[in-house]
Structure formats: C-alpha cells, structure tokens
mmCIF file of C-alpha atoms in Angstrom:
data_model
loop_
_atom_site.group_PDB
_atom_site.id
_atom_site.type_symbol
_atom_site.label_atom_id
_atom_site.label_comp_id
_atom_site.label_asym_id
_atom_site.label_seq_id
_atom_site.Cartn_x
_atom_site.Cartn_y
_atom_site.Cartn_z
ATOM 1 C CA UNK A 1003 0.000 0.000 0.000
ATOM 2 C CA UNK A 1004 2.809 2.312 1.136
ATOM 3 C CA UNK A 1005 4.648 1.905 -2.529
ATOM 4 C CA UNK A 1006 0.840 2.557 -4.459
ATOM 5 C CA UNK A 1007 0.600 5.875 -2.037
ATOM 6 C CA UNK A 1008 4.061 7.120 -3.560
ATOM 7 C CA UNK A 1009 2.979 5.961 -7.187
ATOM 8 C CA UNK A 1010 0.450 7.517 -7.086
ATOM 9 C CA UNK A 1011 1.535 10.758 -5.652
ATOM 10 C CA UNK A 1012 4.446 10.646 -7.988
ATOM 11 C CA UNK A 1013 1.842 9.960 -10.689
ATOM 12 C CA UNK A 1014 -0.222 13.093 -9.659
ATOM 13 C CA UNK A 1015 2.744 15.992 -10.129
ATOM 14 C CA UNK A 1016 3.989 14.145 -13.407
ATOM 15 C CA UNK A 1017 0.687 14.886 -15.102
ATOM 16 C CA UNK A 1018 1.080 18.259 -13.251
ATOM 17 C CA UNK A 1019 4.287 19.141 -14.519
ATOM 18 C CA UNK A 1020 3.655 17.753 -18.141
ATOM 19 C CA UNK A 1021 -0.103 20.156 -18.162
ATOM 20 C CA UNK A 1022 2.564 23.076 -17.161
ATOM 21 C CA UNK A 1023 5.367 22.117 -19.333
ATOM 22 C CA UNK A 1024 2.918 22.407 -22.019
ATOM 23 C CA UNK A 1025 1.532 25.886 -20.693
ATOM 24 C CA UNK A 1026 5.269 26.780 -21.383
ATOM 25 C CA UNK A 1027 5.506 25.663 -24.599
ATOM 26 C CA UNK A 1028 2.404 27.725 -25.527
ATOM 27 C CA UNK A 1029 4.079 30.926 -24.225
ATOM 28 C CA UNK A 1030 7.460 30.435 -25.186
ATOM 29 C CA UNK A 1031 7.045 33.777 -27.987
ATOM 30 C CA UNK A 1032 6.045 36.012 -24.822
ATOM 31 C CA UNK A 1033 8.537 34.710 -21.866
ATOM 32 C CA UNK A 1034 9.582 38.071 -22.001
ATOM 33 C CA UNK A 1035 7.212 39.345 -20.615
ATOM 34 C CA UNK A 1036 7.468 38.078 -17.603
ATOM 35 C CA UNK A 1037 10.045 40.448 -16.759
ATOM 36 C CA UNK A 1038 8.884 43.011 -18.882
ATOM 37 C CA UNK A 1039 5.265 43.520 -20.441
ATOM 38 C CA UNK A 1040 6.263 46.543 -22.363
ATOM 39 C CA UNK A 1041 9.120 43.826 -24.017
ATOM 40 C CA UNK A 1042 9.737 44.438 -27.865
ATOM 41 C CA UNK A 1043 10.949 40.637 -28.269
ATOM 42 C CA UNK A 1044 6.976 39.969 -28.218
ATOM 43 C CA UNK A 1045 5.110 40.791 -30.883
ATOM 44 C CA UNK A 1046 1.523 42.208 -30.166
ATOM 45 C CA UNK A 1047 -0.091 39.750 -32.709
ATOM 46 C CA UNK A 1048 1.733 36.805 -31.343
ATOM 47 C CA UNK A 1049 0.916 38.159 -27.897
ATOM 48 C CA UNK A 1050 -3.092 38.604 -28.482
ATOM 49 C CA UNK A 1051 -3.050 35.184 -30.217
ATOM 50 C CA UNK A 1052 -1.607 33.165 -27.191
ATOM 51 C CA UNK A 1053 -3.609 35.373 -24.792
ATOM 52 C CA UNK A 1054 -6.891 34.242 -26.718
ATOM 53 C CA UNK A 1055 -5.575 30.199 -26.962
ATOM 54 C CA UNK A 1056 -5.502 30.905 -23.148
ATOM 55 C CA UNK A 1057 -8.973 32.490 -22.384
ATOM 56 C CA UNK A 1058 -10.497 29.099 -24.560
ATOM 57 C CA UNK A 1059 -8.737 27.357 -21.927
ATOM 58 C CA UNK A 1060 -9.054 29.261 -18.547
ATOM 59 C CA UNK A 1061 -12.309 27.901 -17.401
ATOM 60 C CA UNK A 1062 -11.135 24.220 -17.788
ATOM 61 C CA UNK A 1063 -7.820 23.905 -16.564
ATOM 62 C CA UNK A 1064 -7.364 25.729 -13.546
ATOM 63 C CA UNK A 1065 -10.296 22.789 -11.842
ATOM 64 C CA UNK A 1066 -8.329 19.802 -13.370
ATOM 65 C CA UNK A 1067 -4.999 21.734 -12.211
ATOM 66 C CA UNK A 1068 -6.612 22.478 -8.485
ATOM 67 C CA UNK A 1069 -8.059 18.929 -8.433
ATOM 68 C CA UNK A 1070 -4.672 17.369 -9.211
ATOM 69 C CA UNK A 1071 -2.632 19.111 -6.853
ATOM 70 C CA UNK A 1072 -5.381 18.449 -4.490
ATOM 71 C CA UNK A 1073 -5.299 14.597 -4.662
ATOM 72 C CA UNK A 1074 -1.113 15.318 -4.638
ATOM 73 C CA UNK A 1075 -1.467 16.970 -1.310
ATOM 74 C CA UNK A 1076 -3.742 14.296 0.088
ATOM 75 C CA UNK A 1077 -1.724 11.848 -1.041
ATOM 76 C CA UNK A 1078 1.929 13.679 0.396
ATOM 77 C CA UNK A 1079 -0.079 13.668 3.813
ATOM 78 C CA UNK A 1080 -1.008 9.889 3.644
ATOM 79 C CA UNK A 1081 2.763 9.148 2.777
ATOM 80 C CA UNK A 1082 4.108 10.896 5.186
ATOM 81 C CA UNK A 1083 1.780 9.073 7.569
ATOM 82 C CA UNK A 1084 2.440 6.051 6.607
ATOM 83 C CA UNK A 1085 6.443 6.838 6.648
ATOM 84 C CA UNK A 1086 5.583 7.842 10.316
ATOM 85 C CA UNK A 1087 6.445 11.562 9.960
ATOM 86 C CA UNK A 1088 10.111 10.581 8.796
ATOM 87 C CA UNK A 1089 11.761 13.828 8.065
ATOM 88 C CA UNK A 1090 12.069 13.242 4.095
ATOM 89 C CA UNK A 1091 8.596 12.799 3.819
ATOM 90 C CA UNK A 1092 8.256 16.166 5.741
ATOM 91 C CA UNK A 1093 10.320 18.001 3.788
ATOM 92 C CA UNK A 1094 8.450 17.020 1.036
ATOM 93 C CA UNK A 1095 5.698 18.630 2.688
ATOM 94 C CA UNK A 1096 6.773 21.707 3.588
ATOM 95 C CA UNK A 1097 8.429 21.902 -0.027
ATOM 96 C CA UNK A 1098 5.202 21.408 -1.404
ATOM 97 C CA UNK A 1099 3.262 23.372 0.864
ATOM 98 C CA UNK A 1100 5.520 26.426 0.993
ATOM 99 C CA UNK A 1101 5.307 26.276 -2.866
ATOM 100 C CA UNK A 1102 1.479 26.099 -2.869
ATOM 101 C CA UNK A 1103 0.922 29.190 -0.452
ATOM 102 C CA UNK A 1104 2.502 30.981 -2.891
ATOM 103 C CA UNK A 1105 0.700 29.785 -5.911
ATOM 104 C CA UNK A 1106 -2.857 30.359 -4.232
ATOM 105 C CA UNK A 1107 -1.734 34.051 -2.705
ATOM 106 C CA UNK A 1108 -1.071 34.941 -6.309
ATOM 107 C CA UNK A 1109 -3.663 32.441 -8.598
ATOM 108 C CA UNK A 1110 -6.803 34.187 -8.323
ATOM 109 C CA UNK A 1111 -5.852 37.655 -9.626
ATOM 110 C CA UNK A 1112 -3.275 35.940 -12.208
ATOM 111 C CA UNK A 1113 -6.559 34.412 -13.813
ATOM 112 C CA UNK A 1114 -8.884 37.093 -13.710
ATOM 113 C CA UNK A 1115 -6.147 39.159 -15.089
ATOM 114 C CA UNK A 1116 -6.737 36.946 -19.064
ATOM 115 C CA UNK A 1117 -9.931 36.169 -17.867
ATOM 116 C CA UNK A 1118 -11.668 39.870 -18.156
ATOM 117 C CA UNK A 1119 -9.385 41.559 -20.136
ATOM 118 C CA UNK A 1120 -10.640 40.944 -24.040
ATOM 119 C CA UNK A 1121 -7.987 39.893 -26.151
ATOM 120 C CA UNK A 1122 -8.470 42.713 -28.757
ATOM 121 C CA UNK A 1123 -8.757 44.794 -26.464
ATOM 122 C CA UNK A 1124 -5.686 47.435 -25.444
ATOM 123 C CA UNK A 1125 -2.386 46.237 -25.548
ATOM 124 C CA UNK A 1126 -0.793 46.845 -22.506
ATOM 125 C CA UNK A 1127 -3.509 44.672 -20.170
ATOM 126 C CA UNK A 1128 -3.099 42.189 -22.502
ATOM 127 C CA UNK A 1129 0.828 41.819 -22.004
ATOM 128 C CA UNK A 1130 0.358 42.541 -18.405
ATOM 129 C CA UNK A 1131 -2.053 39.745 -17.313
ATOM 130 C CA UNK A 1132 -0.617 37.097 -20.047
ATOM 131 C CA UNK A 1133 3.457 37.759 -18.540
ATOM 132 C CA UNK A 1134 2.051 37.172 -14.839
ATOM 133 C CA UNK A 1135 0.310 34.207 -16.123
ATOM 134 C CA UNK A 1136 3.109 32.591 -17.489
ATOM 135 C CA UNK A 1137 5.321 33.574 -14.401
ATOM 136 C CA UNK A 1138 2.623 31.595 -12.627
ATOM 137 C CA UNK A 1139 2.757 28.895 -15.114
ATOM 138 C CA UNK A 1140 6.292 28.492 -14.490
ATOM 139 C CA UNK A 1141 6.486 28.488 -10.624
ATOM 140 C CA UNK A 1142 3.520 25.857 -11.110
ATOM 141 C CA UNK A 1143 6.050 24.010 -13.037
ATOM 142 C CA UNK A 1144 8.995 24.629 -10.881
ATOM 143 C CA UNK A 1145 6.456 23.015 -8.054
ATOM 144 C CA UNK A 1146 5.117 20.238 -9.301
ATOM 145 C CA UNK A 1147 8.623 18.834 -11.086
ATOM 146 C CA UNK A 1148 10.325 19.477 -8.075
ATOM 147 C CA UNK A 1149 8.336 17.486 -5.771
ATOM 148 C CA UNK A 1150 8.195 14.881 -8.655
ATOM 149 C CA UNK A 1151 11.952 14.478 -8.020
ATOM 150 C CA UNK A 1152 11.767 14.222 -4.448
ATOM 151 C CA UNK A 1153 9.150 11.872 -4.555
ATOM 152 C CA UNK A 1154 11.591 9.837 -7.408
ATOM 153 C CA UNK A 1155 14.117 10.614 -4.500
ATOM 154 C CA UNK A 1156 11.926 9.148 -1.551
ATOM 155 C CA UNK A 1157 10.741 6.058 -3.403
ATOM 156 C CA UNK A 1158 14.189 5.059 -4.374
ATOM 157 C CA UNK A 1159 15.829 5.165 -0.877
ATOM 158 C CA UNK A 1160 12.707 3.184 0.686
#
C-alpha cells in the first residue's frame, strides 16, 4: 500500500508538470514578458493570439490543475503518515506546501487578469495579465517537477 501511495503521488505531479510544461511551450514567444510587459521581443499579434488560446482554456484547466494538486497533497499527507512523519517525507511537505501558499496568494488575480481583459482589447492589459500568467505557469512548473523528483528521490531510498 505504502509503494501505491508514492505511485500515485508521484503519478499526480507528473501529469502536473507535463499540463505546465505544455503551458510553457504555448508561451514560449512572450517569456519576455514576464520580466517586462512593455518587451519588444513579443510581438503584439503573437501576444493577443496566445492570450486568446488561453482564455479558450481558462475555465477548464485551472479545476483539473486544483483537483490534481489536491489529490497530490492528500496523497503527500497519507505518505508521510504512513512513513511515520520521517523527516524526508516532511520536507516534502513543507516543499510542497511552501510552494502552494505561494501559488494560491497569487492564482486568483493571475486568472482574472486573461480572464476579463478581451484579447483585442488594449495592448498593454493584454501583455500585463498574459506575462504574470506565465510567471505563474512556471512556478507551477517549478512546483510540481520538483516534488516529482523528491518523490523519485523518496521512493528510491525506501
């Protein structure tokens, strides 16, 4: 049972990380504007384009993305129970949840941010919202690969 717990937790970030590796893909032409919305490297087109494939999108993923990572926490909690509190499973814990309180402190505004600003509409909300959301989309990545690693980690030195 122990072993199916990790599976399964490990299975629950790896279809997290591959949802936000794709994310990435899909803004790779605006990265820059993570650091920058006003960024000439993205081209406004390119930029309303990726900010509309997004808004088709917004309404679905986010509930698949909150479920998974829900079932991923559950599942880190019953591990670490079931590893009797060991400290690797609690650091996998705290990794995870110190990673998630940041997601959800920012997530809600990050959304609503593409969500209710029309994609032909002016330029500089556009960039705006879209280079937060991909900053999101990549500490979402950052979180769930890194705790599938460490739960790679914990199942091999069981």
């Amino acid at each position: 049972m122990h072993d199916l717990v990790t599976l399964l937790a490990t299975a629950c970030f790896t279809f997290a990380a591959g949802i936000f590796t794709v994310l990435s893909m899909v803004e790779k032409p605006v990265w820059s504007l993570m650091r920058d919305p006003n960024s000439p490297r993205a081209d406004d087109r390119i930029v309303r384009d990726i900010h509309a494939q997004l808004r088709r999108v917004i309404h679905l993923l986010p509930p698949i993305m909150m479920t998974t990572m829900a079932g991923g926490a559950v599942l880190l909690g019953l591990q670490a129970w079931r590893a009797g509190f060991d400290l690797v499973s609690l650091l996998i814990l705290l990794h995870f949840g110190l990673c998630m309180a940041y997601l959800l402190s920012i997530l809600r505004a990050r959304i609503r941010a593409v969500d209710l600003t029309p994609s032909d509409g002016a330029i500089g909300p556009v960039r705006m919202g879209l280079g937060q959301l991909a900053a999101l989309h990549h500490v979402g990545l950052f979180t769930a690969a890194s705790v599938t690693v460490l739960q790679i980690i914990f199942a091999l030195t069981r």
